[in-house]
CSV table of C-alpha atoms in Angstrom, one decimal:
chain,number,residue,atom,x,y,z
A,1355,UNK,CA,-48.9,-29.9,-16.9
A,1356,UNK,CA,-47.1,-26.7,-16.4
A,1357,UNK,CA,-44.0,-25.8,-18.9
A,1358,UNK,CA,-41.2,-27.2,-17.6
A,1359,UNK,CA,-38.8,-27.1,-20.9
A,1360,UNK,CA,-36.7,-24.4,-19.6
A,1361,UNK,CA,-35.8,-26.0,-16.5
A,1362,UNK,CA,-33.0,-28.0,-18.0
A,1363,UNK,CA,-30.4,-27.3,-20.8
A,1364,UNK,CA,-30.4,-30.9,-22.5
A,1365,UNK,CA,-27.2,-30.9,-25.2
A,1366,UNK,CA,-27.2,-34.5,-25.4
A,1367,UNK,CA,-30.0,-35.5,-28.1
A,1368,UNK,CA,-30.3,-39.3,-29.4
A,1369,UNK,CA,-32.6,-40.4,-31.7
A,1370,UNK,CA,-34.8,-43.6,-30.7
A,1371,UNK,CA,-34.7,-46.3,-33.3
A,1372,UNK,CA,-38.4,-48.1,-32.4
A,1373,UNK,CA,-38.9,-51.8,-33.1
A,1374,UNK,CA,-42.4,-53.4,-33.5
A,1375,UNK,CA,-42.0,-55.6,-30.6
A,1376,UNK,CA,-41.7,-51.9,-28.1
A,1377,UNK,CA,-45.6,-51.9,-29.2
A,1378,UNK,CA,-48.1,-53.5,-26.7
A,1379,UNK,CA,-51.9,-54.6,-26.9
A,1380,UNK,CA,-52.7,-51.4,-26.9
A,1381,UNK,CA,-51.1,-50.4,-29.7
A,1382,UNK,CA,-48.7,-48.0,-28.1
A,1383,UNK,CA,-45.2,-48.1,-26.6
A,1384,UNK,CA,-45.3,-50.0,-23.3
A,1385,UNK,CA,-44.4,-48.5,-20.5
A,1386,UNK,CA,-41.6,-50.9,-19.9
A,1387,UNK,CA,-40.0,-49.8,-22.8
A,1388,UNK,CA,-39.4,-46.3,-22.0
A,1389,UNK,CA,-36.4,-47.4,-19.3
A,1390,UNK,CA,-35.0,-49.2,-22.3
A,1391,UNK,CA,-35.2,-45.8,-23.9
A,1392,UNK,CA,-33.5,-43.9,-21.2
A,1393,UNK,CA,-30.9,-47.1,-20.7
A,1394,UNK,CA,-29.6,-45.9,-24.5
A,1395,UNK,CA,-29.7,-42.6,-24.1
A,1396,UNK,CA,-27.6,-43.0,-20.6
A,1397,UNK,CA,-25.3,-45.5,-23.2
A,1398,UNK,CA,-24.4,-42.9,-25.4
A,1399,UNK,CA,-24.2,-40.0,-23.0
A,1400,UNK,CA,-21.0,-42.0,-21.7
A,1401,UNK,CA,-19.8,-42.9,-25.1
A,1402,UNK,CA,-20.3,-39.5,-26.3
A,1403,UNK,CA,-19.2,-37.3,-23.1
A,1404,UNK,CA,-17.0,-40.3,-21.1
A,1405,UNK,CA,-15.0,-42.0,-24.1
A,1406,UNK,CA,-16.5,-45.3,-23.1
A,1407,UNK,CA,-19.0,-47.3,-23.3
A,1408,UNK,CA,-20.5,-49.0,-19.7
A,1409,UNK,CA,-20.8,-52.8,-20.0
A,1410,UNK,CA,-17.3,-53.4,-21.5
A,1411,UNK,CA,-15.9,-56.2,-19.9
A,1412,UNK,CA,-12.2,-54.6,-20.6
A,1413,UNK,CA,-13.4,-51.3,-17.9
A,1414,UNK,CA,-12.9,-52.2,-14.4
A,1415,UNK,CA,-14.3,-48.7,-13.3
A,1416,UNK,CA,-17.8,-48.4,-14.5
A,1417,UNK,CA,-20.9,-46.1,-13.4
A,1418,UNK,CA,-24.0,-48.0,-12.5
A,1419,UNK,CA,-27.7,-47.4,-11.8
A,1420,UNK,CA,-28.5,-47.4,-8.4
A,1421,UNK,CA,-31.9,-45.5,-8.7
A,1422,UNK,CA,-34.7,-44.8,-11.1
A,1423,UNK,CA,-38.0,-42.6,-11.6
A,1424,UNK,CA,-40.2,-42.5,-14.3
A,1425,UNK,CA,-42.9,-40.1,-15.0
A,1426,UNK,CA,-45.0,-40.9,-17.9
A,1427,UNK,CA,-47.0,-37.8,-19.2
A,1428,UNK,CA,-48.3,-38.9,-22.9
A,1429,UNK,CA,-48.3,-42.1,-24.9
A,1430,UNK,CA,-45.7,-42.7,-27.5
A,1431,UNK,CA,-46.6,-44.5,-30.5
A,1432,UNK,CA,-45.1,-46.6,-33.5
A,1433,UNK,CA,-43.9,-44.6,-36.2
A,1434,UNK,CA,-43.3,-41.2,-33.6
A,1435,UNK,CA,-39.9,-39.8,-34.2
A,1436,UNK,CA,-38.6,-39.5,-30.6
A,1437,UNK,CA,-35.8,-38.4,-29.5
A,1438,UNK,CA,-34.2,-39.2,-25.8
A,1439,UNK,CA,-32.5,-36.2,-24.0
A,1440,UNK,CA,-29.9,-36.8,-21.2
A,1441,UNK,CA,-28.3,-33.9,-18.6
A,1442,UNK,CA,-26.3,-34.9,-15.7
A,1443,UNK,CA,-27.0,-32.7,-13.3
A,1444,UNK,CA,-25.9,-33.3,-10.1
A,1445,UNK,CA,-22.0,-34.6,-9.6
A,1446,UNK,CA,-21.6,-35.8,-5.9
A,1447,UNK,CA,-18.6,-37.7,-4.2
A,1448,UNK,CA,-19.4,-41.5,-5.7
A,1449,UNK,CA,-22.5,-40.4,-7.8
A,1450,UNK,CA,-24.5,-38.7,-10.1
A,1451,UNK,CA,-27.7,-37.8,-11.1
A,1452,UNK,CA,-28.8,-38.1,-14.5
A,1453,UNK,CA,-32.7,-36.2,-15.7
A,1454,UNK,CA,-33.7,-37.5,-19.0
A,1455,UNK,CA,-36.4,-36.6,-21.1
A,1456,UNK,CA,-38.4,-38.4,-23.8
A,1457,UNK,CA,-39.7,-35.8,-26.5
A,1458,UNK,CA,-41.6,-36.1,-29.8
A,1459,UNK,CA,-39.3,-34.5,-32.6
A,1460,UNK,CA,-40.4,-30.8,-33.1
A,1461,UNK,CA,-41.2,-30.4,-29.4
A,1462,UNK,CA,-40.0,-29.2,-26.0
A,1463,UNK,CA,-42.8,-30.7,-23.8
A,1464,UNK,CA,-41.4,-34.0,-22.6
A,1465,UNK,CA,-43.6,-37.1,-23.1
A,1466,UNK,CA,-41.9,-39.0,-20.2
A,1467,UNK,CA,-39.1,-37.9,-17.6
A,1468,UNK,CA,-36.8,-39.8,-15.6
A,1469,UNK,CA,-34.6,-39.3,-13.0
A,1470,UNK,CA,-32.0,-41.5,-11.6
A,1471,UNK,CA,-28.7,-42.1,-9.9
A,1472,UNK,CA,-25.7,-43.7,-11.1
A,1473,UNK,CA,-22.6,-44.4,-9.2
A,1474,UNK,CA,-18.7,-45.5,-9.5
A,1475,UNK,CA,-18.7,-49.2,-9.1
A,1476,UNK,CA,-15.3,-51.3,-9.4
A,1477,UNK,CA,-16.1,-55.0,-10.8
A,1478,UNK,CA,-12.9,-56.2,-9.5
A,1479,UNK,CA,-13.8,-55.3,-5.8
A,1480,UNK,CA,-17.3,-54.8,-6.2
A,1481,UNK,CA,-17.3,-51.8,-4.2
A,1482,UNK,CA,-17.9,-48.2,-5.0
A,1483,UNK,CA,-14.9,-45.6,-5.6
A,1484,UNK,CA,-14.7,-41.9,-5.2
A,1485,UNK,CA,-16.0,-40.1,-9.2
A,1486,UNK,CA,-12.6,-39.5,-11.2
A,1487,UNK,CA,-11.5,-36.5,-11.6
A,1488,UNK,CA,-11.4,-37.0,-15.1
A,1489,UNK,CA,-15.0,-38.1,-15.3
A,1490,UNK,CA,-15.7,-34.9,-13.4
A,1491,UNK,CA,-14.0,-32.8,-15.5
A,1492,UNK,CA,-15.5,-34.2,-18.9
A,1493,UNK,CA,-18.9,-34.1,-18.1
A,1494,UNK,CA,-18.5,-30.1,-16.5
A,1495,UNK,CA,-17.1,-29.7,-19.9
A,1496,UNK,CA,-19.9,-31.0,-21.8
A,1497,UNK,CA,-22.5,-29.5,-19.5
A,1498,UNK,CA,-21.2,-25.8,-19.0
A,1499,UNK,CA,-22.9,-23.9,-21.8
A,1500,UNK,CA,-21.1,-22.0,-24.4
């Protein structure tokens, strides 16, 4: 696999809290589990970056996976300290695209990547809505480097 680490300035870093039940037969993280990963890392990125956490049954505006894709480059296992970077990197007219990376502590060489699309969604309407302009401007804020 070819170095990709410099391809992306991550500045959101969360640590993954493991649980025994993330371990399958083979004794390592399931594949399954790594979205669950990624869903926390996209959690906090909004938290952190956004004000707000998605899910809140108070927000009517909310951001939304519409796509994923996973690559999945080495195994994790129980007991790894990992860590789950998140960049957005793409803001379009409704959307955005997220790339996250799953690394072991110490390391640049990502152990899984994923790449997906999230997009404004209004519960009260169900409908999509053009990306705030303050959404916009918080996460250029965030992402711009210093």
């Amino acid at each position: 696999m070819k170095n990709i680490s410099q391809t992306i300035d991550f500045r959101h870093k969360l640590p993954v809290q493991m649980r025994f039940s993330d371990v399958d037969g083979f004794g390592h993280i399931n594949n399954g589990v790594y979205n669950d990963y990624y869903d926390l890392g996209r959690m906090y990125y909004m938290r952190d970056v956004l004000g707000w956490l998605p899910g809140d049954p108070a927000r009517d505006d909310q951001l939304v996976v519409v796509h994923t894709e996973t690559d999945f480059f080495r195994q994790i296992f129980l007991g790894q300290s990992i860590y789950v970077l998140t960049s957005v990197v793409d803001l379009g007219n409704r959307s955005l695209k997220m790339h996250q990376w799953l690394i072991e502590e110490g390391t640049d060489q990502p152990l899984s990547v994923c790449k997906s699309v999230m997009s404004c969604f209004r519960r009260s309407t169900g409908t999509s809505f053009p990306l705030p302009d303050e959404w916009r401007k918080a996460i250029n804020n965030f992402e711009t480097p210093r």
